[in-house]
Coordinates of C-alpha atoms and ligand atoms in Angstrom, one line a residue:
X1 CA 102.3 91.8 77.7
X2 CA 105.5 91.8 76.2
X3 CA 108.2 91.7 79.0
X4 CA 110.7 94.7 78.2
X5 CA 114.6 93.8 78.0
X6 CA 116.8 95.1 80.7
X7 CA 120.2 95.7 80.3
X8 CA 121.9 97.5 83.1
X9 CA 125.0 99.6 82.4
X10 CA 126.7 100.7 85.4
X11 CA 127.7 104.3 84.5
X12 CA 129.2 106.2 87.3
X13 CA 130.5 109.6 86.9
X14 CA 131.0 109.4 83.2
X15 CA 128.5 110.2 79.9
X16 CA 126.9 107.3 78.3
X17 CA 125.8 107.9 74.9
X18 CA 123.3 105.7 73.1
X19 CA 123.9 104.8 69.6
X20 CA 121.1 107.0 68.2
X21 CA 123.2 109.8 70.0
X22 CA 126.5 108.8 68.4
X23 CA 124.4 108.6 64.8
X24 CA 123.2 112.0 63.5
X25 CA 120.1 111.0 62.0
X26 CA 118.5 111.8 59.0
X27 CA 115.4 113.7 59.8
X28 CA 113.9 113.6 56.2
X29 CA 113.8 109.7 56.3
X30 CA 110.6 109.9 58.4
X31 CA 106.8 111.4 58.7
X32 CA 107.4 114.5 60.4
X33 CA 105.9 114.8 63.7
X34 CA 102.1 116.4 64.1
X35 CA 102.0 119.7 66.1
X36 CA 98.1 119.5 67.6
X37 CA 96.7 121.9 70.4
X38 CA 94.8 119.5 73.3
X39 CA 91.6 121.3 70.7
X40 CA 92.9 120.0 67.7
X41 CA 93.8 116.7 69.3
X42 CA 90.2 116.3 70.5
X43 CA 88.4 117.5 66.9
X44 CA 90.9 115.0 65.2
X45 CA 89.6 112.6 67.7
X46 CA 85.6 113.6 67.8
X47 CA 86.3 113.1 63.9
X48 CA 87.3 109.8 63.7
X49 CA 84.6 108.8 65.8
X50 CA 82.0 110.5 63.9
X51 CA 81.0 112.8 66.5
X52 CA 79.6 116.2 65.8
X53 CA 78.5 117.4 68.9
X54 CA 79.8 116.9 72.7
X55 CA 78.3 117.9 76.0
X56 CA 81.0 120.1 77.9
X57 CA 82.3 119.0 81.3
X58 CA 80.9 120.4 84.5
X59 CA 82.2 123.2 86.1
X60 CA 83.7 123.7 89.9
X61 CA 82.4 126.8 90.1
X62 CA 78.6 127.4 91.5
X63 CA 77.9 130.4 90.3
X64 CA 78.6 129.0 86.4
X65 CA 74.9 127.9 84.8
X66 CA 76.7 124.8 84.2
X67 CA 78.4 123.7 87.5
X68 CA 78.4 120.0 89.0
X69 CA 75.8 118.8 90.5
X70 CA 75.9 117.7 94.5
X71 CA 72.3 116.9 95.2
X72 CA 72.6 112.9 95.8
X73 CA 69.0 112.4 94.4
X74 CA 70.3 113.7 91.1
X75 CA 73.5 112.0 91.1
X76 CA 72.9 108.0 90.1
X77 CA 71.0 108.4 86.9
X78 CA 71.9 104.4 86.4
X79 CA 72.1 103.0 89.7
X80 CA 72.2 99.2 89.2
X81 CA 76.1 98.9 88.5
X82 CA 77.5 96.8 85.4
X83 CA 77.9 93.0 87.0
X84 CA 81.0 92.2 88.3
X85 CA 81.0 88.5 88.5
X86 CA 78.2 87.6 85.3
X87 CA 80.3 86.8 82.2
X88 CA 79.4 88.9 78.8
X89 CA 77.3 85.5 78.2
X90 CA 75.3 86.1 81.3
X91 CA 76.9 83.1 83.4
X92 CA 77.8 83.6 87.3
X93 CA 81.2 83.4 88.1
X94 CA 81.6 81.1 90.9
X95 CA 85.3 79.9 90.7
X96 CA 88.6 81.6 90.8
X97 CA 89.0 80.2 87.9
X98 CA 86.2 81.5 85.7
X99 CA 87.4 84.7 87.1
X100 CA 91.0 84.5 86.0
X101 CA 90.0 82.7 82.9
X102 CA 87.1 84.5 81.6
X103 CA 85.7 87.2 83.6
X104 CA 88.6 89.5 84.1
X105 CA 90.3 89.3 80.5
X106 CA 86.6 90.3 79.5
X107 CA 86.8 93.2 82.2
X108 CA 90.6 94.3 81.1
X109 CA 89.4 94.0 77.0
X110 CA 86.1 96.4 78.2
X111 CA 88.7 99.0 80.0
X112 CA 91.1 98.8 77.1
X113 CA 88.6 99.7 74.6
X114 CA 86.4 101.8 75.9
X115 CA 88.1 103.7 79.0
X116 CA 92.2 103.5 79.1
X117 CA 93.1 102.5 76.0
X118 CA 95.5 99.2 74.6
X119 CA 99.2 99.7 74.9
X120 CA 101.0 99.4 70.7
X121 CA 102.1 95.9 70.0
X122 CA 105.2 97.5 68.9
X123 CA 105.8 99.6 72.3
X124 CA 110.4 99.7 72.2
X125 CA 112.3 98.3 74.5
X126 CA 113.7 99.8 77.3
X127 CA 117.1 99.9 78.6
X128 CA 118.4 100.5 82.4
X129 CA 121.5 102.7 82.5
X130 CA 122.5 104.1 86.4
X131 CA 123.4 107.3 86.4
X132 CA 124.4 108.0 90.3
X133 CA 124.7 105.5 93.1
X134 CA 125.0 108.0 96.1
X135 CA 125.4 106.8 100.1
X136 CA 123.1 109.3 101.7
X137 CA 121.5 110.0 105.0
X138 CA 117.9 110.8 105.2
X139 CA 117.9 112.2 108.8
X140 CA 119.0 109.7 111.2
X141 CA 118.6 106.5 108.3
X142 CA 121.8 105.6 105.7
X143 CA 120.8 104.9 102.4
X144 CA 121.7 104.2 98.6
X145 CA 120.3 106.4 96.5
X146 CA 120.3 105.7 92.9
X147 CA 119.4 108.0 89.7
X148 CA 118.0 106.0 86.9
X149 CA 117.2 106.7 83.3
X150 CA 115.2 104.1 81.2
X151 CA 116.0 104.7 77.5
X152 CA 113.5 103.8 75.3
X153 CA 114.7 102.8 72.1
X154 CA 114.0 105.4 69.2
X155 CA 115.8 103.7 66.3
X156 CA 112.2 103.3 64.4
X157 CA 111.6 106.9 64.9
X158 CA 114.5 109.1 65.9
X159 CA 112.2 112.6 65.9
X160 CA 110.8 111.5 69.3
X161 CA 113.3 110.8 72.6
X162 CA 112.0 108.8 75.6
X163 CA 113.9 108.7 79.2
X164 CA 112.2 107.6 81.7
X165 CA 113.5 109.1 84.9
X166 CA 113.7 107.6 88.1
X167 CA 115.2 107.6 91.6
X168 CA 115.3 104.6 94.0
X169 CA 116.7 105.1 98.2
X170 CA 116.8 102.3 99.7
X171 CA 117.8 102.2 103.5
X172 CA 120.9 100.4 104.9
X173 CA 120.2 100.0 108.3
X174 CA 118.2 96.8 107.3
X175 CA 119.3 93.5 106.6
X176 CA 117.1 93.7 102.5
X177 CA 116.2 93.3 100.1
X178 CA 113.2 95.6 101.2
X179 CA 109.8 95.9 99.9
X180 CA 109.8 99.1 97.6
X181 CA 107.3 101.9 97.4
X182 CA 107.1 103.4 93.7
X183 CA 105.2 106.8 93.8
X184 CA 105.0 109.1 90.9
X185 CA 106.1 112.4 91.0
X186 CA 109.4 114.0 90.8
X187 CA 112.3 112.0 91.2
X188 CA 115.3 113.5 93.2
X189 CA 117.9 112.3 95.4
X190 CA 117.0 113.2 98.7
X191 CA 120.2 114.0 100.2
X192 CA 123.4 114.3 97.8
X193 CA 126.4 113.4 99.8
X194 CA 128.6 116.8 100.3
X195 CA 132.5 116.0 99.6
X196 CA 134.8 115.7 102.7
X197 CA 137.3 119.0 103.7
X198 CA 140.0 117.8 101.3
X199 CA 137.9 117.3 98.5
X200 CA 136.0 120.7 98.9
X201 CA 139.5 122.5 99.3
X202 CA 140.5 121.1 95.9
X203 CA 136.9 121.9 94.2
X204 CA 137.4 126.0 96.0
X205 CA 140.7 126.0 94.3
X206 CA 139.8 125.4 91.0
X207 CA 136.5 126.9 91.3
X208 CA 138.4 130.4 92.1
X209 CA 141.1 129.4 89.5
X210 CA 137.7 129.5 87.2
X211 CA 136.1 132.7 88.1
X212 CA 139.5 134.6 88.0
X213 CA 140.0 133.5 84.4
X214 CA 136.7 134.2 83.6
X215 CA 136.5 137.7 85.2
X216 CA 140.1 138.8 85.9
X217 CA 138.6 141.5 89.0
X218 CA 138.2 138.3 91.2
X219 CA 141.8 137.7 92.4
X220 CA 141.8 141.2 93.7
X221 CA 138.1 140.1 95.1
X222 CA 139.8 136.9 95.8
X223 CA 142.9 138.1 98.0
X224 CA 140.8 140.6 100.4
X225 CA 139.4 137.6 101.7
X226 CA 142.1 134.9 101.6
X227 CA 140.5 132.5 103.8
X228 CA 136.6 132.8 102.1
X229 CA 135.5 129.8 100.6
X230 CA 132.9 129.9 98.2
X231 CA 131.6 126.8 98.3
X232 CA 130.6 125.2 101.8
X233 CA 129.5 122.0 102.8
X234 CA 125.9 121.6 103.5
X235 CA 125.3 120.2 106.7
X236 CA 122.1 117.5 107.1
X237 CA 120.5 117.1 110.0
X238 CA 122.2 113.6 110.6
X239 CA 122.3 112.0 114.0
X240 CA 121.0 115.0 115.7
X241 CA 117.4 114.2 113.6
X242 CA 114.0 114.5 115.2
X243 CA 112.5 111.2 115.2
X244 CA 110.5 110.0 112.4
X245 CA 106.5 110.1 113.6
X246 CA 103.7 109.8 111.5
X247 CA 104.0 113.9 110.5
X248 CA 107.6 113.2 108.8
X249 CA 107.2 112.8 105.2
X250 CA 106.3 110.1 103.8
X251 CA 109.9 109.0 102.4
X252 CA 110.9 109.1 105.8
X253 CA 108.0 107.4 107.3
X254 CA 108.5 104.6 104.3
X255 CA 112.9 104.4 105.2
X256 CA 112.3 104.1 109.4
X257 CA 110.0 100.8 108.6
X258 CA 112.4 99.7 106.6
X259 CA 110.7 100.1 103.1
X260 CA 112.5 101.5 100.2
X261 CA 110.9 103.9 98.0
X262 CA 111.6 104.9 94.2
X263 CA 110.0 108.4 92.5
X264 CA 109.2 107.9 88.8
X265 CA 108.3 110.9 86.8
X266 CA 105.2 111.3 84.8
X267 CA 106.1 113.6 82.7
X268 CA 109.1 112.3 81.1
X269 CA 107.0 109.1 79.9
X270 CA 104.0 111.0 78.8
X271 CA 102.8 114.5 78.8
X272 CA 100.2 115.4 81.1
X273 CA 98.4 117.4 78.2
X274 CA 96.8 116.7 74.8
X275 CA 99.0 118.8 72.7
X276 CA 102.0 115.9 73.7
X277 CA 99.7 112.9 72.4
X278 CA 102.3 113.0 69.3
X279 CA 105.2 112.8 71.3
X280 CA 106.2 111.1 74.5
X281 CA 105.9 107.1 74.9
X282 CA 102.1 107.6 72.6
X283 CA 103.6 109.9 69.9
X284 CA 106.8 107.5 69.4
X285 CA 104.9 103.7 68.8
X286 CA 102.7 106.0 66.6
X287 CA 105.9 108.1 64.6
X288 CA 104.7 111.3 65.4
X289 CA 101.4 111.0 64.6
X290 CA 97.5 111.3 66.4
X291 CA 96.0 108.3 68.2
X292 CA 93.8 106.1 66.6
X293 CA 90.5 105.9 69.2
X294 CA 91.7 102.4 70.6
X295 CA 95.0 103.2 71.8
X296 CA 96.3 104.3 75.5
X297 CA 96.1 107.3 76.9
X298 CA 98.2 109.1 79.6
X299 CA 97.3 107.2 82.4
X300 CA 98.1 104.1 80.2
X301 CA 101.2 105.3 79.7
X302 CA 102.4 105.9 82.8
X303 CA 101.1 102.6 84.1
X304 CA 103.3 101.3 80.9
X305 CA 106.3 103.3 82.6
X306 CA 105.7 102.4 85.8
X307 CA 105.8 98.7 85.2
X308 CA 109.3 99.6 82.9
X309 CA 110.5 100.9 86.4
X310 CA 109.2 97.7 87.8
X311 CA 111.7 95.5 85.2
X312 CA 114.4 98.0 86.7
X313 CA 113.6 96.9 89.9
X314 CA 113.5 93.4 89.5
X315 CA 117.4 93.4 88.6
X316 CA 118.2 95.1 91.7
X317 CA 119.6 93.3 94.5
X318 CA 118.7 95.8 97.3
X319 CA 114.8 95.3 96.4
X320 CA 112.5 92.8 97.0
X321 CA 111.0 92.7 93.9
X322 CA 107.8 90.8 95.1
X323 CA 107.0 93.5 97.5
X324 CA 106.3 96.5 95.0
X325 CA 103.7 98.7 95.2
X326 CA 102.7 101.4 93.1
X327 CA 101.3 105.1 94.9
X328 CA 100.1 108.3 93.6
X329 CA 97.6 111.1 94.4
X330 CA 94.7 112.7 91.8
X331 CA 95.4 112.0 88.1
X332 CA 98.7 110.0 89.8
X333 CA 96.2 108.3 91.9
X334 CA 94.2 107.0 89.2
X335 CA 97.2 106.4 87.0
X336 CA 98.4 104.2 90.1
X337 CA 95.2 102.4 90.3
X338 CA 95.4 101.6 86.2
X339 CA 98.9 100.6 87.3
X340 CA 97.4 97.9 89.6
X341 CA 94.8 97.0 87.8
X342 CA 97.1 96.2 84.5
X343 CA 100.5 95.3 86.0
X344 CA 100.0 92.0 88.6
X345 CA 103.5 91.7 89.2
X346 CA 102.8 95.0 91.6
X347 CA 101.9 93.5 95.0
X348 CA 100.1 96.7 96.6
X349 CA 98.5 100.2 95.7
X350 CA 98.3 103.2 97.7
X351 CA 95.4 104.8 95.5
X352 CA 95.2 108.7 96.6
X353 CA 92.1 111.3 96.2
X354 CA 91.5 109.2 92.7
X355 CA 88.4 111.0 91.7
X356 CA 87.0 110.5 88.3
X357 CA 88.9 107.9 86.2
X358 CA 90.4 106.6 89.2
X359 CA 88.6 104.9 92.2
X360 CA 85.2 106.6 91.6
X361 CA 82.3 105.5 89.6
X362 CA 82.1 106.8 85.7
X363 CA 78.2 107.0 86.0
X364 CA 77.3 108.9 89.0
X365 CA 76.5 112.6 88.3
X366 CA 78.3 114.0 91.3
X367 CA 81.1 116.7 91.0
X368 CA 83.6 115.7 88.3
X369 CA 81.7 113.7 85.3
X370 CA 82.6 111.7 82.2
X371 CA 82.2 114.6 80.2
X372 CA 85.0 116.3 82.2
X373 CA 87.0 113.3 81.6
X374 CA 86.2 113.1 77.9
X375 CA 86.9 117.2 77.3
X376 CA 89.8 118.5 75.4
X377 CA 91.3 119.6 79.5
X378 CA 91.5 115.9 80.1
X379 CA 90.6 113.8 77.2
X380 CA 94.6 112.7 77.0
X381 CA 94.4 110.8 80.0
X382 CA 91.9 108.2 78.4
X383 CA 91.5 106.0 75.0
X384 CA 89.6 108.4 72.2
X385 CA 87.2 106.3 72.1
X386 CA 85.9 107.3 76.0
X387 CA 84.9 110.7 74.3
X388 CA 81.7 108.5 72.5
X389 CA 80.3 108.7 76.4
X390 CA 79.8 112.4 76.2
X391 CA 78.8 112.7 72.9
X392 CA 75.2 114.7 72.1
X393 CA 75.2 113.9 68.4
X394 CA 76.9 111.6 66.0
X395 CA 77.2 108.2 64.3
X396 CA 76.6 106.4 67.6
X397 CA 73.8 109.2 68.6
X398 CA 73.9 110.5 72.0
X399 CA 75.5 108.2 74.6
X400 CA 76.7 108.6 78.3
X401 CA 78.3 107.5 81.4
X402 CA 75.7 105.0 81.8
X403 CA 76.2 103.6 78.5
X404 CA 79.7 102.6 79.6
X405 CA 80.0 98.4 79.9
X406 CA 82.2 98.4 82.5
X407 CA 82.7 101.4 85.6
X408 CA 85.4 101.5 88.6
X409 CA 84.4 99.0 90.9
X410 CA 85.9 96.3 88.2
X411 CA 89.0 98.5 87.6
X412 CA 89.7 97.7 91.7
X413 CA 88.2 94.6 91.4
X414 CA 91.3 93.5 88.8
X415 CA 93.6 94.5 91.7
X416 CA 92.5 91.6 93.5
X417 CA 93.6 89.9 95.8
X418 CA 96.8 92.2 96.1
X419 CA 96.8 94.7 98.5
X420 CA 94.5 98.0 97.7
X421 CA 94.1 101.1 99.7
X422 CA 91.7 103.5 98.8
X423 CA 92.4 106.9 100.5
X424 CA 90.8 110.1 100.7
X425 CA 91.1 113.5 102.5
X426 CA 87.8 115.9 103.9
X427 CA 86.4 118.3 101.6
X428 CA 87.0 120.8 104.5
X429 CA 90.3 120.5 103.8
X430 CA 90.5 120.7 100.4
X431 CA 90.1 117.2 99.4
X432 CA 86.9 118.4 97.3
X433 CA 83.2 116.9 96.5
X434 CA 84.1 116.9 93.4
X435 CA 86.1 113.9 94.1
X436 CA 82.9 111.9 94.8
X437 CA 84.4 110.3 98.0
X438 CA 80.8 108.6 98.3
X439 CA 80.9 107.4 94.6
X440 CA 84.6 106.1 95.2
X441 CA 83.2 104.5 98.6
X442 CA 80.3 102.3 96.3
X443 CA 82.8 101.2 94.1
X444 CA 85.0 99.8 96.8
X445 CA 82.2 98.1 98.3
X446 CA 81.3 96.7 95.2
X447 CA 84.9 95.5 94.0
X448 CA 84.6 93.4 98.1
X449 CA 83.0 90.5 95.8
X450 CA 85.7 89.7 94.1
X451 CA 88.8 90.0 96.7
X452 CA 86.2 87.3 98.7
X453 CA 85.9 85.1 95.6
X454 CA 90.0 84.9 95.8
X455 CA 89.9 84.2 99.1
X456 CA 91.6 87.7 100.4
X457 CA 89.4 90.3 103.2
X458 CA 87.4 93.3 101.9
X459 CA 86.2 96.4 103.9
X460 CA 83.9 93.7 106.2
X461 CA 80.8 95.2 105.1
X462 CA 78.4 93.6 102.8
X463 CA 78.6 94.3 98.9
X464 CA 74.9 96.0 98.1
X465 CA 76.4 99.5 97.5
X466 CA 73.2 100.4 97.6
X467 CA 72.8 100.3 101.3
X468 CA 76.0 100.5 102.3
X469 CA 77.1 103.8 103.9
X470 CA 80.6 105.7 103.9
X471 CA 81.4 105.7 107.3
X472 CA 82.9 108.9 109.0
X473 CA 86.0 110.0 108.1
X474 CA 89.2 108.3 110.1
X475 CA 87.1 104.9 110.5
X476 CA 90.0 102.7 109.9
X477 CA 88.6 100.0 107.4
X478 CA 92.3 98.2 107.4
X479 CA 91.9 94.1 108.3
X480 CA 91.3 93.4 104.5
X481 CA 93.6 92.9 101.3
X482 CA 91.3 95.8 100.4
X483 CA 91.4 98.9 102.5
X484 CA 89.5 102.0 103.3
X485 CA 90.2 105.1 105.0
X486 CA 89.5 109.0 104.9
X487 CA 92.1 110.6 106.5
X488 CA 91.4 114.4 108.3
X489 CA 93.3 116.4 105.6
X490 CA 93.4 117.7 102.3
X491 CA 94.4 116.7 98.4
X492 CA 97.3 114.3 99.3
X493 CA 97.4 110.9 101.1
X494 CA 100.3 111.7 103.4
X495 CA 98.0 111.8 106.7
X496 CA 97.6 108.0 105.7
X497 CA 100.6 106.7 105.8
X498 CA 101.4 105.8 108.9
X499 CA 98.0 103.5 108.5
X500 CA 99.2 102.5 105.3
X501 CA 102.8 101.4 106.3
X502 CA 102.2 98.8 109.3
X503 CA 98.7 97.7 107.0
X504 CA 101.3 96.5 104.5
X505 CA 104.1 95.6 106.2
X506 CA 101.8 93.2 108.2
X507 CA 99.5 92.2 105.0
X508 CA 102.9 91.4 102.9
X509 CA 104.6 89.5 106.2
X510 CA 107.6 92.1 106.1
X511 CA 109.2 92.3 109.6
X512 CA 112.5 94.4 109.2
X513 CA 114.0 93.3 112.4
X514 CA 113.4 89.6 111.1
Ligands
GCU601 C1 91.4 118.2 88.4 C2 90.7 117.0 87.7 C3 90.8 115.8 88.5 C4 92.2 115.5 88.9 C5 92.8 116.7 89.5 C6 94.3 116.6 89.8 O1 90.7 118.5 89.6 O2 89.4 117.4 87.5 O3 90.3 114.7 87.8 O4 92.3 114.4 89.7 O5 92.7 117.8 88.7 O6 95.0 115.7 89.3 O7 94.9 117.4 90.5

């Protein structure tokens, strides 16, 4: 892959304005930009592909004629999985290097084509600009908090803006750089310094000054209380802080071990919808207009942002840029295992309640299905072309999961030998079937072949996932490169962090006392 420039402009407390900014552009220079509902996104889609007719995806509800299915005898309509380690040529793969060599750029051009989609050749470069660089406590733990924006550059089609947000806290209580944690959701600075007593007299001052000269009644408002003070500081928790334990959040739980962690958002790489496949990152390599049935989907995308945060990252002193791993939960769980799998300069994955598209296999029939995937609800989260696999009539006839060349266990098994933890909640909680915990539990098993082969620790169970069975939930599964555990909660991996913190600090050699 093309490695992205960086250029880091260090903007504090001012504006920095891009050249396309200082430019007005002329609009009429370029195609104009395609306005498609996720239904006319996935028509145009079912169209190029010559596709009349799709099966709909399951539904979650029981009582619906046409919910999932959770009778195991039902659910593996195609048991035997694709071959992991048998080149496209039929040849075993005995070597680390046939792997690196020839079976896994076969795997990654399968996943491109037929699951996640390629990135554009002509995907912009990005450029670093800090925004904030804050000293902030997080309970008891100083840190440096910094707001970053990633612009992408526009100049071939000014229509579409891309800035990728980001936030990085790193702690200071450790010697660094620290092994970073990069989890996608929303990025915000945990704890915004508050300005000392002189500064927030002179901010009351002119802040009343304001108000009185926008609404003249306040200096009589003002002067019956001539010692209020409209703005006061807000006071953390500081020194007096419980003690992290393994119920604080996860930030904290990440800054007491000493691990940095950054927040990248989703959303303002890629839409999480099909109606902003002509915008976002997609819409802007592609001027505006609909995918062809090759090219990346969301999850893509966000892997393609995630490893721009990544180039970020690598520039910044305070990080140890060999120690970054990539985390997310649901659609940001399989979006972080598509991060892993396509990135290797990530060393680690914390892959949450991935489901469908994520950790679980594409062909079992068990709560979520392809055809949910390949629906107009979802479909923006793969390549177009995954939609053939649910198709009931068209220029390929009727295919289906199990026509699929490649299925999950491979997607994990290109993570090896880095560090990959597969975590799931209870359905009693919330963490529901329709997950396919099971499913996601065979492909794990499956992928062990391959972390052996590179010399690294699986689960330390054989690799028939046929016979192999998910153990009960909180059996830690944690001496390998690969890692399993089902935590006791719901739809989120924060019960597992505290098994998920001293698994990597140990797996990565990171002492931060050393
Ligand atoms: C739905 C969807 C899942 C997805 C989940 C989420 O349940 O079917 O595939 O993981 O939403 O992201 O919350």
């Amino acid at each position: 892959m093309k490695k992205q420039l960086v250029y880091l402009l260090l903007v504090v407390g001012s504006t920095y304005l891009t050249q396309a900014q200082q430019t007005p552009t002329d609009t009429s220079k370029y195609p104009p930009l395609t306005t498609f509902t996720a239904q006319e996104d996935h028509a145009n889609m079912m169209k190029q592909l010559g596709i009349t007719e799709v099966r709909p995806g399951k539904s979650g509800d029981p009582t619906n004629p046409n919910s999932a299915n959770y009778d195991e005898a039902i659910a593996n309509p195609c048991p035997e999985l694709p071959e992991i380690l048998l080149t496209n040529n039929g040849k075993k793969v005995t070597t680390a290097d046939m792997w690196w060599n020839v079976r896994r750029p076969e795997i990654v051009e399968m996943f491109e084509r037929e699951v996640y989609g390629r990135v554009p050749d002509n995907v912009p470069d990005v450029t670093w600009e800090v925004e904030i660089v804050d000293n902030e406590r997080v309970g008891r733990i100083p840190v440096v908090a910094k707001k970053l924006v990633g612009h992408v550059d526009n100049s071939a089609y000014p229509l579409i803006n891309v800035d990728i947000e980001m936030v990085l806290v790193v702690p200071t209580n450790v010697k660094g750089p620290v092994p970073v944690l990069m989890m996608f959701g929303r990025p915000q600075l945990p704890a915004p310094a508050q300005p000392n007593p002189e500064d927030l007299e002179k901010i009351n001052k002119s802040f009343k000054a304001m108000m009185i000269k926008s609404d003249p009644e306040m200096k009589a408002v003002f002067e019956r209380y001539p010692a209020y003070q409209p703005i006061t500081r807000l006071e953390g928790p500081g020194f007096f802080a419980p003690p992290v334990t393994g119920d604080s959040p996860p930030t904290e739980q990440l800054l007491a071990a000493g691990w940095g962690y950054a927040t990248i958002s989703t959303g303002s790489i890629q839409a999480d919808n099909g109606a902003g496949l002509t915008r976002g990152i997609i819409g802007l390599t592609n001027h505006g207009q609909p995918r062809t049935p090759e090219q990346w989907g969301a999850l893509r995308a966000w892997a393609w942002g995630a490893a721009r945060g990544l180039d970020y990252l690598e520039t910044d002193p305070l990080v140890d840029a060999k120690k970054v791993g990539i985390e997310g939960v649901s659609r940001y769980g399989k979006a972080a295992l598509v991060t892993l799998a396509f990135e290797p300069r990530f060393a680690l994955g914390l892959i949450g309640s991935s489901g469908k598209g994520g950790v679980t296999l594409h062909r079992r029939i068990y709560g979520e299905t392809v055809e949910n995937l390949a629906g107009s609800g979802a479909h923006h989260w793969m390549a177009g072309n995954y939609i053939k696999y649910s198709a009931e009539k068209g220029k390929f006839g009727r295919m289906t999961g199990c026509d699929l060349p490649v299925d999950s266990h491979q997607l994990l098994a290109l993570a090896a030998p880095r560090l990959t933890f597969v975590s799931y909640g209870i359905p009693e909680k919330g963490d529901a079937h329709w997950l396919d915990q099971k499913g996601s539990y065979q492909a794990t098993v499956a992928a062990g072949e391959v972390f052996k082969l590179l010399g690294a620790k699986d689960l330390g169970v054989s690799n028939d996932y046929h016979k192999e069975v998910m153990p009960p939930m909180q059996t830690d599964m944690l001496d390998g490169e690969l890692a399993w555990r089902q935590h006791n909660g719901g739809h989120t991996d924060a019960p597992n962090f505290q098994y998920f913190i001293p698994w990597a600090s140990e797996k990565l050699g990171y002492d931060p006392k050393q």
